PDB file of C-alpha atoms in Angstrom:
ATOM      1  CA  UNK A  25     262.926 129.534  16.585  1.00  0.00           C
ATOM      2  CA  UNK A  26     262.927 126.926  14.237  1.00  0.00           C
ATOM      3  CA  UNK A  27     262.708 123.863  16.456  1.00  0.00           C
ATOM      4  CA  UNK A  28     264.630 121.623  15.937  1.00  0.00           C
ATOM      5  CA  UNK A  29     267.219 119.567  18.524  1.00  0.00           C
ATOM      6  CA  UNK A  30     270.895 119.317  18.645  1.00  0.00           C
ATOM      7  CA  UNK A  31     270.495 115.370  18.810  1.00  0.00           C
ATOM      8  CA  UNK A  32     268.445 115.774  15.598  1.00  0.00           C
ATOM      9  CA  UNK A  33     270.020 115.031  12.221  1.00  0.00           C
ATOM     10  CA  UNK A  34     267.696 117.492  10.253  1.00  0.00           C
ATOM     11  CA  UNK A  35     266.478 120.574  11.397  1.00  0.00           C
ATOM     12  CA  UNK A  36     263.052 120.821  12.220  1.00  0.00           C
ATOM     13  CA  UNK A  37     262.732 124.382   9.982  1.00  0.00           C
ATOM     14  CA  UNK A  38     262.943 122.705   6.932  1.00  0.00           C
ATOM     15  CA  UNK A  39     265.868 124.670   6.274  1.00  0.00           C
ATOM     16  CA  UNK A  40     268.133 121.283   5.548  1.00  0.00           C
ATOM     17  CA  UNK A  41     270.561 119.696   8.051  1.00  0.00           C
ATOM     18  CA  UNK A  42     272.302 120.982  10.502  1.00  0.00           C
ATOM     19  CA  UNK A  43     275.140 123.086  10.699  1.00  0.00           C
ATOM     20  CA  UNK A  44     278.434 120.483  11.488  1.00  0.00           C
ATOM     21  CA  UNK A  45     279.549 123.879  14.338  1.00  0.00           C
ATOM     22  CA  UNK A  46     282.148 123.284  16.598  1.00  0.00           C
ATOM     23  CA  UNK A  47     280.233 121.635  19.519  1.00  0.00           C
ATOM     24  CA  UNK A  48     281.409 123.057  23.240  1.00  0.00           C
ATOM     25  CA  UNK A  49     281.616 119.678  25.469  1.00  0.00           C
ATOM     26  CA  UNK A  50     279.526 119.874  28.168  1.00  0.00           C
ATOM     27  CA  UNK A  51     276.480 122.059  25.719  1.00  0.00           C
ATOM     28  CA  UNK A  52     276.852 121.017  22.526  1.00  0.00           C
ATOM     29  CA  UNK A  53     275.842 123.283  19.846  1.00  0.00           C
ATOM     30  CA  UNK A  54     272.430 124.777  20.725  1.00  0.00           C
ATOM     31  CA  UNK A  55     272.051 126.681  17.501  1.00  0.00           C
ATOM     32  CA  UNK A  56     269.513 125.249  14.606  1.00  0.00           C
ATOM     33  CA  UNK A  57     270.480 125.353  10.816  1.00  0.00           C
ATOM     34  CA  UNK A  58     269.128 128.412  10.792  1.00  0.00           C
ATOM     35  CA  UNK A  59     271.040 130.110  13.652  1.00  0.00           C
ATOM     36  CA  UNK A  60     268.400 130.472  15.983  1.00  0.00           C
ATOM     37  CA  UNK A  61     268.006 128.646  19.506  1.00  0.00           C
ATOM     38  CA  UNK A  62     264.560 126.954  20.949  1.00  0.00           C
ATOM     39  CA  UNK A  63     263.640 127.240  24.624  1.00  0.00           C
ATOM     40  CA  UNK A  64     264.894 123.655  25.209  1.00  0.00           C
ATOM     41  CA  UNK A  65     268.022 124.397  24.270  1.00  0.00           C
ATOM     42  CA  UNK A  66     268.522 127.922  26.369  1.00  0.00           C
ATOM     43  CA  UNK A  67     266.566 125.668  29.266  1.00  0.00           C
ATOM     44  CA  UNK A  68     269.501 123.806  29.045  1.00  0.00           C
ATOM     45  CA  UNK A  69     271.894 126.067  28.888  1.00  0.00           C
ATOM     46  CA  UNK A  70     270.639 127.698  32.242  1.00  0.00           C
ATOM     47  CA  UNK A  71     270.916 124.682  33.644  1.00  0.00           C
ATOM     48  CA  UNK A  72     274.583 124.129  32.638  1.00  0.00           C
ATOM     49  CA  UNK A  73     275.262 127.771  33.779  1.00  0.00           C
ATOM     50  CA  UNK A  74     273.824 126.620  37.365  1.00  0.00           C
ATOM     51  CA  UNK A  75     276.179 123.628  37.286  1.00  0.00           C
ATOM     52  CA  UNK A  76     278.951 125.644  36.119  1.00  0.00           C
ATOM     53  CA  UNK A  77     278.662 128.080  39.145  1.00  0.00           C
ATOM     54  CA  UNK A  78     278.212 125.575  41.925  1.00  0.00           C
ATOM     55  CA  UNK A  79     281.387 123.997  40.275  1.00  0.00           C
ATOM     56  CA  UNK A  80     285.046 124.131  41.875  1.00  0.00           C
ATOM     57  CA  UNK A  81     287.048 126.510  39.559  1.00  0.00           C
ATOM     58  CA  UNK A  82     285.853 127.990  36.283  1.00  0.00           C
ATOM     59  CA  UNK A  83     286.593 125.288  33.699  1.00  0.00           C
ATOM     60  CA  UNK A  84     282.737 124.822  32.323  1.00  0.00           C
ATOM     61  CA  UNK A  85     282.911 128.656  31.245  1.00  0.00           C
ATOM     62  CA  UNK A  86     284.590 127.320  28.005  1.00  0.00           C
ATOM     63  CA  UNK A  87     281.506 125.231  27.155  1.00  0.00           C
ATOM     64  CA  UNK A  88     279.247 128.202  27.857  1.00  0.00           C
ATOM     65  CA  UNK A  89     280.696 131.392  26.714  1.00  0.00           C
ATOM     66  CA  UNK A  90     282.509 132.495  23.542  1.00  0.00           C
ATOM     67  CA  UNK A  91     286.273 133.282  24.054  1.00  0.00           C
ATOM     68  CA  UNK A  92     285.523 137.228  23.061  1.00  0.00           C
ATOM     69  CA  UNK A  93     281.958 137.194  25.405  1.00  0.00           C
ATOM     70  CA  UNK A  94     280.446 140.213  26.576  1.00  0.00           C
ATOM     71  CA  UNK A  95     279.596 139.850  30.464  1.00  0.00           C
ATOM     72  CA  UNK A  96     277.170 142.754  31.780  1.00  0.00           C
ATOM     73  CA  UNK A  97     276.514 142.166  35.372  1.00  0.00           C
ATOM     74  CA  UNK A  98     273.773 145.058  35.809  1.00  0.00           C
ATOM     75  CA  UNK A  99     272.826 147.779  33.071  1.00  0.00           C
ATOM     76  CA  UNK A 100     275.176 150.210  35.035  1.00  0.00           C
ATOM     77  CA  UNK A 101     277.931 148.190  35.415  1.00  0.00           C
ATOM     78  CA  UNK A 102     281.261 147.848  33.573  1.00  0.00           C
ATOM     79  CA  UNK A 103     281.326 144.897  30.966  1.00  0.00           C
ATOM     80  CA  UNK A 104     283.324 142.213  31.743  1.00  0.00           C
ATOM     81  CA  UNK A 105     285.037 141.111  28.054  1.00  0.00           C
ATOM     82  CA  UNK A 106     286.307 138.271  27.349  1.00  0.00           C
ATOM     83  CA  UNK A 107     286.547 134.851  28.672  1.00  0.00           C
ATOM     84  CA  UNK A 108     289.956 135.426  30.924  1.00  0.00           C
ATOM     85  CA  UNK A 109     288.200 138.427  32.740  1.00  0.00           C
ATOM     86  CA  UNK A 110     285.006 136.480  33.330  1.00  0.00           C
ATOM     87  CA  UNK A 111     286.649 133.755  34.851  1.00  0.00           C
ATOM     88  CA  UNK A 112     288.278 136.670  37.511  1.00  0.00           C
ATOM     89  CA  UNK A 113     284.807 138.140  37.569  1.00  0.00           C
ATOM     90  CA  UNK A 114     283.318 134.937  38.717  1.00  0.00           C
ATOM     91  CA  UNK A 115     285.584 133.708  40.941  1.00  0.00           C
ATOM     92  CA  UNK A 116     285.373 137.279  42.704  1.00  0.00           C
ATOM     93  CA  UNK A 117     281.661 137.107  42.936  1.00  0.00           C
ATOM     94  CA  UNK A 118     280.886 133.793  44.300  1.00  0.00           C
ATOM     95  CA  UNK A 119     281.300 131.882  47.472  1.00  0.00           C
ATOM     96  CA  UNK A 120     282.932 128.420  45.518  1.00  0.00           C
ATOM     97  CA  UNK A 121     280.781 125.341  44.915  1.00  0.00           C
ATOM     98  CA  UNK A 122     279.457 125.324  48.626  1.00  0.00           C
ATOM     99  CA  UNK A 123     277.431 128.144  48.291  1.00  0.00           C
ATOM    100  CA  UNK A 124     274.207 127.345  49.654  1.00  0.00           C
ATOM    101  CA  UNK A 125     271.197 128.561  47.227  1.00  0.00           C
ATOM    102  CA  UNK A 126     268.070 127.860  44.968  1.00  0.00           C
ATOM    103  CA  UNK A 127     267.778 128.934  41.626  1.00  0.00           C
ATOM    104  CA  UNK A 128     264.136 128.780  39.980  1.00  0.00           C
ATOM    105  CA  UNK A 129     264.151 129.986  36.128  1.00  0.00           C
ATOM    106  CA  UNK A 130     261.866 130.267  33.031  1.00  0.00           C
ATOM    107  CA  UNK A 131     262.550 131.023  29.403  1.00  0.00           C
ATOM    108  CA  UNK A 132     260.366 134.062  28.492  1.00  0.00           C
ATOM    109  CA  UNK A 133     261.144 134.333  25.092  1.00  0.00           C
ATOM    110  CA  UNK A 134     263.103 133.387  22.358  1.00  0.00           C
ATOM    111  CA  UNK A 135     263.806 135.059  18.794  1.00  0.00           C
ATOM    112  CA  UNK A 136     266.224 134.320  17.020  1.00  0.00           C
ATOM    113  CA  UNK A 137     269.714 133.412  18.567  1.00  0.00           C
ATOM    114  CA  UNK A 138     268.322 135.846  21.329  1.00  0.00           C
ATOM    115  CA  UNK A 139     266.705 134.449  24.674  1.00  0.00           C
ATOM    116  CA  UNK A 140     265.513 136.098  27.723  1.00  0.00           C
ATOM    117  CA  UNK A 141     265.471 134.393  30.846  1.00  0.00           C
ATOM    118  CA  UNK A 142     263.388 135.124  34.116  1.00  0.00           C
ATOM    119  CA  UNK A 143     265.553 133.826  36.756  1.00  0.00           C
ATOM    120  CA  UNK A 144     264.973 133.459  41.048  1.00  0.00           C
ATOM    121  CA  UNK A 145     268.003 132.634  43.126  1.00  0.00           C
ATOM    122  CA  UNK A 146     267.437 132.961  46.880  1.00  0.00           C
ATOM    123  CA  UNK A 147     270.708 132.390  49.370  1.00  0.00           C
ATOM    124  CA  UNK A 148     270.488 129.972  52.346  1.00  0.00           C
ATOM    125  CA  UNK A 149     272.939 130.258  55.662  1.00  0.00           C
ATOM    126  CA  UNK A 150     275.183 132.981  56.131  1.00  0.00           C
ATOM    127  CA  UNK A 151     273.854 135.051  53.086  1.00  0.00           C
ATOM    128  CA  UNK A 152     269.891 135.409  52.455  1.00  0.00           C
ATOM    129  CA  UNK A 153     269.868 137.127  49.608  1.00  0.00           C
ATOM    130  CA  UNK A 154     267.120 136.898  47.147  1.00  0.00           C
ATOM    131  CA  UNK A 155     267.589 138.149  43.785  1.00  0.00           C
ATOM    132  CA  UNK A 156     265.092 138.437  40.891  1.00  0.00           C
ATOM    133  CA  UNK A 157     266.912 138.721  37.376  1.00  0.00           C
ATOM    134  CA  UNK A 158     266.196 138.759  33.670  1.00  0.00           C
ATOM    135  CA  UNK A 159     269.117 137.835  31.973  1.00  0.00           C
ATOM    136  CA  UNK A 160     268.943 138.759  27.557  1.00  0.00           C
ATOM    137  CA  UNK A 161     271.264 135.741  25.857  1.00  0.00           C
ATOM    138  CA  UNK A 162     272.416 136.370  22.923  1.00  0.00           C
ATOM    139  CA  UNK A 163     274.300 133.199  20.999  1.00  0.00           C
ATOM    140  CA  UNK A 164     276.991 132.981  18.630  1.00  0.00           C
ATOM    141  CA  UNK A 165     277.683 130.676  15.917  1.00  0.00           C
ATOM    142  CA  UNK A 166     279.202 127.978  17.934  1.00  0.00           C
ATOM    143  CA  UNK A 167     276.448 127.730  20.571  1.00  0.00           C
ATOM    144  CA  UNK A 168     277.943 129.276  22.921  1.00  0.00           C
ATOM    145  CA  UNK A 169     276.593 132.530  24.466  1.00  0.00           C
ATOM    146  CA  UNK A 170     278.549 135.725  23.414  1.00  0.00           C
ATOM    147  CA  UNK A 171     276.169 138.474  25.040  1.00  0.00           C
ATOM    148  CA  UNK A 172     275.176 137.960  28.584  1.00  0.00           C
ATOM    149  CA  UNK A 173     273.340 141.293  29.867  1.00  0.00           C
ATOM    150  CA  UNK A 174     272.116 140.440  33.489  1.00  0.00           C
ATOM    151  CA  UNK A 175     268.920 142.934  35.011  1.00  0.00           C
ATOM    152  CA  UNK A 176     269.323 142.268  38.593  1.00  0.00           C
ATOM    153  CA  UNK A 177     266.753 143.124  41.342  1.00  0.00           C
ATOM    154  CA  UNK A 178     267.144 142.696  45.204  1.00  0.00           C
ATOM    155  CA  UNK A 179     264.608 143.575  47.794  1.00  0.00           C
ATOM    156  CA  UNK A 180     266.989 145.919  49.485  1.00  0.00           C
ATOM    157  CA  UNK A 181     268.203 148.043  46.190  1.00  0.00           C
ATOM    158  CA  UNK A 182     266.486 151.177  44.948  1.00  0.00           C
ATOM    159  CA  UNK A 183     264.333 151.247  42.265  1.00  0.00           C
ATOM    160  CA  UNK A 184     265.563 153.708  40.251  1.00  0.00           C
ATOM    161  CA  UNK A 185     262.642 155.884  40.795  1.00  0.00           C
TER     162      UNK A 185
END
């Protein structure tokens, strides 16, 4: 990635200033001038994903994914297209914003306007879950993620072996 910052006038490639994107409100465009992402910025956008799901409703989705994103939940799972169908998905697949859990995660790498995210989210009370997860991000040219493919692992669930 090139390096630079959002907040910075001039991207740090070299490459010129910054792209004037449409910015997403609560992300802002996380895309340098030349259309790749640094591990800040995905940090970040985990981090708004987190707040986003231990949210009421699904109103932050617009700041995170594209309107046409691709949603894959698990390598064998159905994708979930588009930004109507994800809300569904995640209002289906969550408890609401009382859900009691930790999430621990680390940017692994980053090429391009392609991350991949190690991610640790272990339930508390009724649910004790504890999932392990990559997650590949891939960006589009507003900042917003339009690929979100999800490798989930649970103690309990076969290997595949």
């Amino acid at each position: 990635a090139c390096g630079c910052r959002k907040d910075e006038p001039v991207c740090a490639s070299g490459s010129g200033t910054r792209s004037q994107r449409p910015q997403p409100k609560g992300v802002g465009s996380l895309l340098c001038d030349d259309g790749s992402v640094d591990r800040k910025a995905v940090t970040e956008w985990v981090d708004e994903y987190e707040r986003a799901w231990r949210a009421a409703g699904t109103g932050r989705l617009d700041d995170l994914f594209s309107v046409e994103v691709r949603y894959v939940p698990s390598p064998w799972a159905t994708a979930v297209q588009g930004l109507d169908d994800l809300r569904r998905f995640w209002e289906a697949n969550r408890d609401g914003p009382d859900e009691a859990f930790v999430m621990i995660h680390e940017v692994v790498a980053v090429e391009g306007s392609t991350a991949v995210v190690r991610v640790a989210v272990d339930y508390h009370g009724a649910d004790t879950t504890h999932w392990r997860d990559l997650w590949v991000l891939k960006f589009g040219d507003d900042g917003r993620c339009a690929v979100f493919e999800e490798w989930p692992i649970a103690p309990d669930q076969a290997d595949g072996h």
